[in-house]
Coordinates of C-alpha atoms in Angstrom, one line a residue:
M1 CA -15.7 -51.3 6.2
A2 CA -14.0 -52.6 3.1
S3 CA -11.4 -49.9 2.6
T4 CA -9.7 -47.0 4.4
I5 CA -7.1 -44.3 3.6
V6 CA -3.6 -45.1 4.7
R7 CA 0.0 -44.1 3.7
G8 CA 1.9 -46.7 1.9
T9 CA 3.2 -48.0 -1.5
C10 CA 0.7 -48.3 -4.3
F11 CA 0.7 -51.9 -5.7
R12 CA 0.3 -50.6 -9.3
C13 CA 2.7 -47.7 -9.7
G14 CA 5.0 -48.4 -6.7
R15 CA 4.9 -44.8 -5.4
D16 CA 4.7 -43.8 -1.7
K17 CA 1.3 -42.0 -1.5
N18 CA -2.0 -41.9 0.3
L19 CA -3.8 -45.2 -0.6
R20 CA -7.3 -46.5 -0.5
W21 CA -6.5 -49.8 1.3
N22 CA -8.6 -52.8 0.5
H23 CA -8.6 -55.0 3.6
I24 CA -10.2 -57.9 1.7
L25 CA -7.4 -58.0 -1.0
D26 CA -4.8 -56.6 1.5
R27 CA -3.4 -54.1 -0.9
G28 CA -3.7 -50.3 -1.5
E29 CA -4.2 -48.2 -4.6
C30 CA -3.5 -44.5 -5.1
R31 CA -6.1 -42.1 -6.5
A32 CA -4.2 -41.6 -9.8
C33 CA -4.2 -45.3 -10.5
R34 CA -7.8 -45.6 -9.6
A35 CA -8.6 -42.8 -12.0
Q36 CA -6.8 -44.5 -14.8
R37 CA -8.9 -47.6 -14.4
S38 CA -12.2 -45.6 -14.7
P39 CA -14.0 -46.1 -18.0
E40 CA -14.2 -43.2 -20.5
E41 CA -17.5 -42.4 -22.1
V42 CA -19.2 -39.4 -23.7
C43 CA -20.4 -37.1 -21.0
T44 CA -24.1 -36.2 -21.3
G45 CA -23.4 -32.8 -19.9
C46 CA -20.5 -31.4 -21.9
G47 CA -20.4 -33.9 -24.7
R48 CA -16.7 -34.6 -24.3
T49 CA -15.1 -38.1 -23.9
R50 CA -13.9 -38.2 -20.3
R51 CA -13.7 -40.5 -17.3
V52 CA -17.0 -41.3 -15.7
N53 CA -17.5 -39.8 -12.3
A54 CA -21.2 -40.5 -11.8
R55 CA -24.3 -41.6 -13.8
T56 CA -27.7 -40.2 -14.4
D57 CA -31.0 -42.0 -13.5
D58 CA -31.1 -43.4 -17.1
G59 CA -27.5 -44.6 -17.0
G60 CA -25.8 -41.7 -18.8
A61 CA -22.2 -40.8 -18.0
I62 CA -21.3 -37.6 -16.1
C63 CA -17.7 -36.3 -15.9
V64 CA -16.3 -34.8 -12.7
T65 CA -16.7 -31.2 -14.0
C66 CA -20.4 -31.6 -14.9
Y67 CA -21.0 -33.5 -11.7
A68 CA -19.7 -30.6 -9.5
R69 CA -21.7 -28.1 -11.6
T70 CA -25.0 -29.9 -11.5
R71 CA -25.0 -31.0 -7.9
T72 CA -27.6 -29.3 -5.8
A73 CA -28.2 -29.1 -2.1
E74 CA -30.9 -27.8 0.1
D75 CA -28.6 -25.5 2.1
A76 CA -27.6 -22.1 0.7
C77 CA -24.2 -20.5 1.2
D78 CA -24.4 -17.8 3.9
E79 CA -21.9 -15.6 1.9
C80 CA -23.2 -15.6 -1.7
G81 CA -26.6 -17.3 -1.2
T82 CA -26.2 -19.9 -4.0
L83 CA -27.4 -23.5 -3.7
G84 CA -24.8 -26.1 -4.1
P85 CA -22.2 -28.3 -2.4
L86 CA -20.9 -26.8 0.8
A87 CA -17.3 -26.8 2.0
T88 CA -18.2 -26.1 5.6
R89 CA -21.5 -26.3 7.5
A90 CA -22.8 -24.3 10.4
G91 CA -22.3 -26.0 13.8
G92 CA -19.1 -27.7 12.7
K93 CA -15.9 -28.2 14.8
R94 CA -14.7 -24.7 14.3
A95 CA -16.1 -21.9 16.4
G96 CA -18.4 -19.6 14.5
S97 CA -18.5 -22.0 11.5
R98 CA -21.0 -21.1 8.7
N99 CA -22.5 -22.7 5.6
L100 CA -19.9 -21.7 2.9
C101 CA -19.6 -22.9 -0.6
P102 CA -16.1 -23.8 -2.0
R103 CA -15.8 -20.3 -3.6
C104 CA -16.5 -18.4 -0.4
Y105 CA -14.6 -20.7 1.9
R106 CA -11.1 -19.7 2.9
N107 CA -8.6 -21.8 4.8
P108 CA -8.0 -20.5 8.3
K109 CA -5.0 -18.3 8.9
R110 CA -2.6 -19.5 11.7
V111 CA 1.0 -19.2 12.5
C112 CA 3.1 -21.6 10.5
C113 CA 5.4 -23.6 12.8
V114 CA 8.1 -23.8 10.1
C115 CA 8.5 -20.2 8.9
G116 CA 6.6 -18.4 11.7
R117 CA 4.4 -16.4 9.3
L118 CA 0.7 -15.9 9.7
K119 CA -0.7 -17.6 6.6
R120 CA -3.4 -19.9 5.4
I121 CA -2.8 -23.4 6.6
A122 CA -2.2 -26.2 4.0
L123 CA -1.5 -29.0 6.6
K124 CA -3.5 -28.8 9.8
A125 CA -1.9 -29.7 13.0
T126 CA -2.3 -33.2 14.4
A127 CA -1.1 -34.9 17.5
T128 CA 2.4 -35.4 15.9
T129 CA 2.6 -32.6 13.2
P130 CA 2.3 -28.8 13.5
D131 CA 0.4 -26.3 11.3
I132 CA 2.3 -25.8 8.0
C133 CA 1.6 -23.1 5.4
P134 CA 1.5 -24.0 1.6
T135 CA 5.0 -22.7 1.0
C136 CA 6.6 -24.8 3.7
Y137 CA 4.4 -27.8 3.0
Q138 CA 5.6 -28.0 -0.6
A139 CA 9.3 -27.6 0.3
P140 CA 11.2 -30.0 2.5
V141 CA 13.5 -29.1 5.4
I142 CA 17.0 -30.1 4.4
D143 CA 20.6 -29.9 5.7
C144 CA 22.2 -27.5 3.2
S145 CA 25.4 -28.8 1.8
I146 CA 26.8 -25.2 1.3
C147 CA 26.0 -23.3 4.5
G148 CA 25.3 -26.3 6.8
W149 CA 22.1 -24.9 8.2
Q150 CA 18.8 -26.8 8.4
A151 CA 16.3 -24.8 6.4
L152 CA 13.8 -25.1 3.5
G153 CA 15.3 -26.0 0.2
R154 CA 15.7 -28.6 -2.5
R155 CA 17.3 -32.0 -2.2
T156 CA 19.2 -32.2 -5.5
T157 CA 20.0 -28.6 -6.7
N158 CA 23.7 -28.7 -5.8
H159 CA 25.0 -31.5 -8.1
G160 CA 22.7 -34.0 -6.4
R161 CA 23.2 -32.6 -2.9
P162 CA 20.7 -30.5 -0.9
R163 CA 20.8 -26.7 -1.0
C164 CA 18.6 -24.3 0.9
F165 CA 16.7 -21.5 -0.8
A166 CA 19.0 -18.8 0.8
C167 CA 22.1 -20.2 -0.9
Q168 CA 20.2 -20.6 -4.2
A169 CA 19.1 -17.0 -4.0
A170 CA 22.6 -15.8 -3.2
Q171 CA 24.0 -17.7 -6.2
Q172 CA 21.3 -16.2 -8.5
I173 CA 22.0 -12.7 -7.2
D174 CA 25.7 -13.0 -7.6
A175 CA 25.3 -14.2 -11.2
A176 CA 22.9 -11.3 -12.0
L177 CA 25.1 -8.6 -10.4
T178 CA 28.4 -9.8 -11.9
G179 CA 29.6 -7.4 -14.5
P180 CA 31.5 -8.0 -17.8
G181 CA 34.8 -8.1 -15.8
G182 CA 33.7 -11.0 -13.7
T183 CA 33.2 -9.0 -10.5
I184 CA 30.5 -7.0 -8.8
R185 CA 30.8 -3.3 -9.0
P186 CA 31.7 -1.7 -5.6
E187 CA 28.6 0.5 -5.7
L188 CA 26.3 -2.5 -5.9
K189 CA 27.9 -4.4 -3.0
G190 CA 25.3 -2.9 -0.6
V191 CA 22.5 -3.9 -2.9
R192 CA 23.9 -7.4 -3.1
D193 CA 24.1 -7.7 0.7
A194 CA 20.5 -6.4 1.1
L195 CA 19.1 -8.9 -1.4
T196 CA 20.9 -11.9 0.2
E197 CA 19.6 -11.0 3.6
L198 CA 16.0 -11.1 2.7
R199 CA 13.9 -13.1 5.1
Q200 CA 12.0 -14.9 2.3
P201 CA 14.6 -16.0 -0.3
R202 CA 12.2 -18.4 -1.9
S203 CA 9.9 -15.5 -2.8
L204 CA 12.8 -13.9 -4.6
L205 CA 13.6 -17.1 -6.5
S206 CA 9.9 -17.5 -7.5
N207 CA 9.5 -14.0 -8.8
W208 CA 13.0 -13.4 -10.2
R209 CA 11.9 -13.4 -13.9
G210 CA 8.7 -11.4 -13.2
L211 CA 10.3 -8.5 -11.3
A212 CA 11.0 -5.5 -13.6
S213 CA 13.2 -3.9 -10.9
L214 CA 15.5 -6.9 -10.9
R215 CA 15.8 -6.8 -14.7
L216 CA 16.8 -3.1 -14.6
L217 CA 19.3 -3.9 -11.8
T218 CA 20.8 -6.6 -14.0
D219 CA 21.1 -4.1 -16.9
I220 CA 22.9 -1.7 -14.6
A221 CA 25.3 -4.5 -13.5
A222 CA 26.0 -5.5 -17.1
G223 CA 26.7 -1.9 -18.2
R224 CA 23.7 -1.6 -20.4
L225 CA 22.2 1.1 -18.2
D226 CA 24.0 3.8 -16.4
L227 CA 24.0 3.9 -12.6
S228 CA 22.5 7.4 -12.3
H229 CA 19.3 9.2 -11.6
D230 CA 19.2 10.5 -15.1
A231 CA 19.2 7.0 -16.5
L232 CA 16.3 6.0 -14.3
D233 CA 14.5 9.2 -15.1
A234 CA 14.6 8.2 -18.8
Q235 CA 12.6 5.0 -17.9
P236 CA 8.8 5.0 -17.6
Q237 CA 8.1 6.2 -14.1
V238 CA 6.3 3.1 -12.9
F239 CA 6.5 1.4 -9.5
S240 CA 9.4 -0.9 -10.4
V241 CA 11.6 2.1 -11.3
N242 CA 10.8 3.9 -8.1
Y243 CA 11.3 0.8 -6.1
L244 CA 14.8 0.2 -7.6
R245 CA 15.7 3.9 -7.1
A246 CA 14.8 3.8 -3.4
M247 CA 16.8 0.6 -3.0
L248 CA 19.9 2.1 -4.7
V249 CA 19.6 5.3 -2.6
A250 CA 19.2 3.3 0.6
A251 CA 22.2 1.2 -0.3
E252 CA 24.2 4.4 -1.0
A253 CA 24.7 3.4 -4.6
L254 CA 22.9 6.7 -5.7
P255 CA 22.9 10.0 -3.9
P256 CA 19.7 11.0 -2.1
R257 CA 17.4 13.6 -3.6
D258 CA 13.9 15.2 -3.1
E259 CA 11.8 12.9 -5.3
N260 CA 8.6 15.0 -5.0
A261 CA 10.5 18.1 -6.0
T262 CA 12.1 16.3 -9.0
R263 CA 8.8 15.0 -10.2
L264 CA 7.2 18.4 -9.8
H265 CA 9.8 20.1 -12.0
R266 CA 9.5 17.2 -14.5
Y267 CA 5.7 17.8 -14.6
V268 CA 6.3 21.5 -15.2
T269 CA 8.5 20.8 -18.2
E270 CA 6.1 18.4 -19.7
T271 CA 3.0 20.6 -19.1
V272 CA 4.7 23.8 -20.5
A273 CA 5.8 21.8 -23.6
G274 CA 2.1 21.2 -24.4
I275 CA 1.5 25.0 -25.1
T276 CA 2.1 25.9 -28.8
D277 CA 1.8 29.7 -28.6
P278 CA 5.2 31.1 -27.6
E279 CA 3.7 34.0 -25.5
L280 CA 1.4 31.8 -23.6
R281 CA 4.1 29.2 -23.1
G282 CA 6.3 31.9 -21.5
V283 CA 3.5 33.0 -19.2
L284 CA 2.8 29.5 -18.0
T285 CA 6.6 28.8 -17.6
R286 CA 7.0 31.8 -15.3
Y287 CA 3.9 31.0 -13.3
A288 CA 4.6 27.3 -12.9
R289 CA 8.4 27.5 -12.4
W290 CA 8.7 30.5 -10.1
H291 CA 5.3 31.2 -8.6
V292 CA 4.1 27.6 -7.9
A293 CA 7.1 25.2 -7.9
G294 CA 9.6 27.9 -6.7
R295 CA 7.4 28.9 -3.7
A296 CA 6.3 25.4 -2.7
K297 CA 6.7 25.0 1.1
T298 CA 9.1 22.3 2.4
N299 CA 8.4 20.3 5.5
R300 CA 10.7 20.2 8.6
H301 CA 12.9 17.7 6.8
G302 CA 13.6 20.1 4.0
R303 CA 11.6 18.1 1.5
I304 CA 8.4 18.9 -0.5
S305 CA 5.7 16.6 0.8
A306 CA 3.5 14.6 -1.5
H307 CA 0.5 16.6 -0.6
V308 CA 2.2 19.9 -1.4
A309 CA 3.5 18.5 -4.7
A310 CA 0.0 17.3 -5.7
R311 CA -1.5 20.8 -4.9
C312 CA 1.2 22.4 -7.0
R313 CA 0.4 20.1 -9.9
G314 CA -3.3 20.9 -9.6
D315 CA -2.5 24.7 -9.7
I316 CA -0.4 24.3 -12.8
Q317 CA -3.0 22.1 -14.6
T318 CA -5.7 24.7 -13.8
A319 CA -3.5 27.5 -15.3
K320 CA -3.0 25.4 -18.5
S321 CA -6.7 24.7 -18.7
F322 CA -7.4 28.5 -18.6
L323 CA -4.9 29.2 -21.4
D324 CA -6.5 26.4 -23.5
H325 CA -9.9 27.9 -22.7
L326 CA -8.6 31.3 -23.9
T327 CA -7.2 29.8 -27.1
A328 CA -10.4 27.9 -27.8
Y329 CA -12.4 31.1 -27.8
G330 CA -9.9 32.9 -30.0
H331 CA -8.6 35.5 -27.4
D332 CA -5.3 36.3 -26.0
L333 CA -4.3 37.8 -22.6
D334 CA -4.7 41.4 -23.8
D335 CA -8.1 41.3 -25.4
C336 CA -9.8 38.7 -23.1
P337 CA -13.4 39.9 -22.5
Q338 CA -15.2 39.8 -19.2
A339 CA -17.6 37.2 -20.5
C340 CA -14.8 34.8 -21.1
I341 CA -13.6 35.2 -17.5
D342 CA -17.1 34.8 -16.1
A343 CA -17.6 31.6 -18.1
W344 CA -14.3 30.2 -16.8
L345 CA -14.9 31.1 -13.1
G346 CA -18.4 29.6 -13.3
G347 CA -16.9 26.1 -13.3
P348 CA -15.9 23.9 -10.3
S349 CA -12.9 24.8 -8.0
R350 CA -13.6 28.6 -8.3
S351 CA -10.9 29.5 -5.7
A352 CA -8.2 27.6 -7.6
R353 CA -9.2 29.1 -10.9
L354 CA -9.3 32.6 -9.4
S355 CA -5.8 32.3 -8.1
F356 CA -4.2 32.2 -11.5
I357 CA -6.4 35.1 -12.7
R358 CA -5.2 37.2 -9.9
W359 CA -1.6 36.4 -10.7
L360 CA -2.2 37.5 -14.3
K361 CA -3.8 40.8 -13.1
R362 CA -0.8 41.5 -10.9
G363 CA 1.5 40.9 -13.9
G364 CA -0.4 43.5 -16.0
Y365 CA -2.4 41.0 -18.1
L366 CA -6.2 41.0 -18.7
P367 CA -6.6 44.8 -18.7
R368 CA -10.3 44.6 -19.7
V369 CA -11.3 42.2 -16.9
R370 CA -12.6 43.0 -13.4
L371 CA -12.2 40.5 -10.7
P372 CA -15.3 39.4 -8.7
E373 CA -15.7 40.4 -5.1
P374 CA -14.1 37.9 -2.7
I375 CA -16.5 35.4 -1.1
A376 CA -16.3 34.8 2.6
P377 CA -14.9 31.4 3.4
K378 CA -17.3 28.7 4.4
D379 CA -17.1 27.1 7.8
P380 CA -15.2 23.8 7.6
G381 CA -17.4 20.8 7.5
H382 CA -17.3 18.3 10.4
D383 CA -19.6 15.4 9.6
A384 CA -18.0 13.0 12.2
D385 CA -20.1 12.6 15.3
P386 CA -18.0 13.6 18.4
D387 CA -19.3 10.8 20.6
E388 CA -18.7 8.1 17.9
Q389 CA -15.2 9.5 17.2
L390 CA -14.4 9.3 20.9
A391 CA -15.7 5.8 21.2
L392 CA -13.6 4.7 18.2
A393 CA -10.5 6.3 19.8
R394 CA -11.2 4.4 23.0
R395 CA -11.5 1.1 21.1
L396 CA -8.3 1.7 19.1
L397 CA -6.4 2.7 22.3
H398 CA -7.4 -0.3 24.4
D399 CA -8.2 -3.2 21.9
P400 CA -5.1 -4.8 20.6
D401 CA -7.1 -6.7 18.0
S402 CA -8.8 -3.7 16.5
A403 CA -5.9 -2.9 14.1
S404 CA -2.1 -3.0 13.7
I405 CA 0.1 -1.0 16.0
E406 CA 0.9 1.5 13.2
D407 CA -2.8 2.0 12.3
R408 CA -3.8 2.4 15.9
A409 CA -1.2 5.0 16.6
A410 CA -1.9 7.0 13.5
A411 CA -5.6 6.8 14.0
C412 CA -5.4 8.1 17.6
L413 CA -3.1 11.0 16.4
I414 CA -5.9 12.0 14.0
L415 CA -8.9 11.5 16.2
L416 CA -7.4 13.1 19.4
Y417 CA -4.8 15.6 18.1
A418 CA -6.1 16.5 14.6
Q419 CA -2.9 15.6 12.9
P420 CA -2.8 15.5 9.0
A421 CA -1.8 12.3 7.4
A422 CA 1.3 13.8 5.7
K423 CA 2.7 15.0 9.0
I424 CA 2.1 11.7 10.7
A425 CA 3.8 9.7 8.0
A426 CA 6.9 11.9 8.3
L427 CA 7.3 11.5 12.1
T428 CA 10.8 10.3 13.2
T429 CA 12.2 8.6 16.2
S430 CA 13.9 12.0 17.2
D431 CA 10.4 13.4 17.7
I432 CA 9.9 11.1 20.7
K433 CA 11.3 12.2 24.0
V434 CA 11.1 10.2 27.3
S435 CA 11.6 12.1 30.5
D436 CA 10.9 11.0 34.1
G437 CA 8.7 8.1 32.8
D438 CA 6.6 10.4 30.6
T439 CA 6.6 10.2 26.8
Y440 CA 6.5 13.4 24.7
L441 CA 5.9 13.7 21.0
A442 CA 7.0 16.8 19.1
L443 CA 4.1 17.8 16.9
G444 CA 4.7 21.5 17.2
P445 CA 7.1 24.0 18.9
E446 CA 6.2 22.5 22.4
P447 CA 6.4 18.7 22.9
L448 CA 3.0 17.0 23.6
L449 CA 2.6 14.7 26.6
L450 CA 1.1 11.5 25.3
I451 CA -1.6 9.8 27.4
P452 CA -1.4 6.1 28.2
P453 CA -1.7 3.8 26.4
L454 CA -1.0 5.9 23.4
D455 CA 2.5 6.4 24.6
A456 CA 3.1 2.7 24.5
L457 CA 1.8 2.5 20.9
V458 CA 4.1 5.3 19.7
T459 CA 7.2 4.0 21.5
A460 CA 6.6 0.6 19.9
L461 CA 7.2 2.1 16.5
P462 CA 8.7 1.6 14.0
V463 CA 7.5 -1.9 13.1
A464 CA 9.8 -3.7 10.7
K465 CA 8.4 -4.6 7.3
P466 CA 8.4 -8.3 6.8
F467 CA 8.8 -8.2 3.0
G468 CA 11.2 -6.9 0.3
T469 CA 14.3 -4.8 0.6
A470 CA 12.4 -2.5 3.0
S471 CA 13.0 -5.2 5.7
T472 CA 16.8 -4.9 5.3
L473 CA 17.4 -1.4 3.9
S474 CA 14.8 0.5 6.0
D475 CA 15.7 3.9 7.5
P476 CA 15.3 3.4 11.3
R477 CA 14.4 7.0 11.9
W478 CA 10.9 6.8 10.3
L479 CA 8.2 5.8 12.7
F480 CA 6.0 4.7 9.8
T481 CA 8.2 2.7 7.5
G482 CA 7.3 2.7 3.8
K483 CA 7.2 -0.2 1.3
N484 CA 10.2 1.2 -0.6
A485 CA 13.6 0.9 1.0
G486 CA 14.6 3.9 3.2
T487 CA 11.3 5.7 2.8
H488 CA 8.4 6.5 5.1
L489 CA 4.8 5.5 4.5
H490 CA 3.1 7.5 1.7
P491 CA 0.3 9.8 3.1
T492 CA -2.1 8.4 0.5
S493 CA -1.5 4.9 1.7
L494 CA -2.0 6.0 5.3
M495 CA -5.3 7.7 4.4
A496 CA -6.5 4.6 2.7
R497 CA -5.7 2.5 5.8
M498 CA -7.6 5.0 8.0
N499 CA -10.6 4.8 5.6
R500 CA -10.7 1.1 6.2
L501 CA -11.0 1.8 9.9
G502 CA -14.0 4.1 9.3
I503 CA -12.0 7.3 9.7
I504 CA -12.5 10.1 7.1
T505 CA -9.4 12.2 7.7
R506 CA -10.8 15.6 7.0
A507 CA -14.0 15.2 8.9
S508 CA -12.2 13.6 11.9
R509 CA -9.5 16.3 12.0
N510 CA -12.1 19.0 12.0
T511 CA -14.1 17.4 14.8
A512 CA -10.9 17.0 16.8
L513 CA -10.0 20.7 16.2
L514 CA -13.4 21.8 17.3
H515 CA -13.0 19.9 20.5
L516 CA -9.5 21.3 21.1
A517 CA -10.6 24.8 20.4
S518 CA -13.5 24.7 22.8
T519 CA -11.5 23.3 25.7
T520 CA -8.0 24.8 25.2
P521 CA -6.7 28.3 24.7
P522 CA -5.7 28.9 21.0
A523 CA -2.1 29.7 21.8
V524 CA -1.7 26.4 23.8
F525 CA -3.1 23.9 21.4
A526 CA -1.5 25.7 18.4
S527 CA 2.0 25.2 19.9
L528 CA 1.2 21.6 20.9
T529 CA -0.4 20.4 17.6
G530 CA 1.8 22.5 15.2
I531 CA -0.9 24.6 13.6
S532 CA -0.6 28.4 13.2
I533 CA -1.9 30.7 15.8
G534 CA -4.2 32.3 13.2
T535 CA -5.8 29.0 12.4
A536 CA -6.2 28.2 16.1
T537 CA -7.9 31.5 16.7
R538 CA -10.2 30.9 13.7
W539 CA -11.3 27.5 15.2
A540 CA -11.8 29.2 18.6
E541 CA -14.1 31.7 16.9
L542 CA -16.1 28.9 15.3
T543 CA -16.7 27.3 18.7
G544 CA -17.6 30.6 20.3
S545 CA -14.8 30.3 22.9
A546 CA -12.9 33.4 21.7
W547 CA -13.2 36.0 24.5
N548 CA -13.4 39.0 22.2
N549 CA -16.4 37.9 20.2
Y550 CA -17.8 34.8 21.8
A551 CA -21.2 36.4 22.5
G552 CA -21.7 37.4 18.9
A553 CA -20.6 34.0 17.7
R554 CA -23.1 32.2 19.8
R555 CA -26.1 34.2 18.5

């Protein structure tokens, strides 16, 4: 063999790199120097003058881009089915290896021995070196000249001396939060401490200029933006503004408030402003502000849940759509004919549309209109197969690799105890009680005894978030911690995670309620799961287990 790859000093450029060592000449050359010596010709594929990577049968030049594009192989990629060069082949060293092209191949995820995170590996472990992720592979481990710790950093960022990423981030944060007077405002001291304690300071440095929340925070520190909820409300309500608000509230720089209620009232104001007729605008204002938003039910924490706020917005939008429908046909609330109402109620969401019409009738409007007879409610759908649902619950309970601890616990509460996503996301550590070795969870008036191993899953919560200010400013009372600082997991995010596990929340809850109603007296499972006794009785009637009418229900 004439040459091998070794580590050494290139005889051309003098840099310490991987070299192709020529044993005959007893010297090594790096790839960059070899590439510079390659001749440049017009590529027969793209027509550009580039270095020659290969030649055709008739001697024409092919550049490296065209060579990779025109190469063919007899093996097809198992993922996308295309013919071409393969990055891995079936039967390789890795267990379960397949034929994968470079586009479909992904480096394996393993624990980085430097930062401890589960990431794709850039440098595979050898007999003398461990697995290293791309972030740690590109940054050296140095002895910081400021804090004295041995950590990832740069060798010449402190006037030619090494400095770790944590000290670099702290200096950047202090410079951004220092006000015109040369000091950091006392209200922002908690925010400063939370940012400097982040577990991944290099991520903060890399994304500093691209994070809109940090730019807003800098404006607050410089006095260009007031430190108040009103100032943040004036900004476009995007994720960065909500993220910054949650961080300021968790750091006690801003007072806490009910965000869902505030957004609902803001939505009412914006929707009412879209009505030009003064009389109709007054009607919609009374309905939206007092009947819908004013009567919105709060959860046990005294807040309006995201689900309730979304339902209220839907009712207000439906009412506005009816007023627009009325105006489009040239009618008002006093001369609206029956045909106009029938055309309106013939659309989708008939029950939601009928709710606003009934409110108008109770208020003395629509004198020429008769309301249709109420339609008996349909039986709730339960498309989930009970046996498949029970098998999925068993797998999530006993297989640690089936999902994360959070997802397994939430899924079992849905599959076994029919809990809604909004209620699961708002569970706190005070809802867990341990007595005589048994674990109880307060889902209703009476605490529910959790079966093993579900009790171990629930008591393992909350799981600390490994990213952002939620890792340092998290509220320890929430069992399911959210992405924003001090908040719990959003119910919509929880439902999306359940869908990825194959759980359709509504169908799975209905199937669980049918099972509970058929095996447990309504008063018992109503008090344990937190539903009303009327709802529990209705589910018992559907299963035919109610004693007063079970015979008729089964016919």
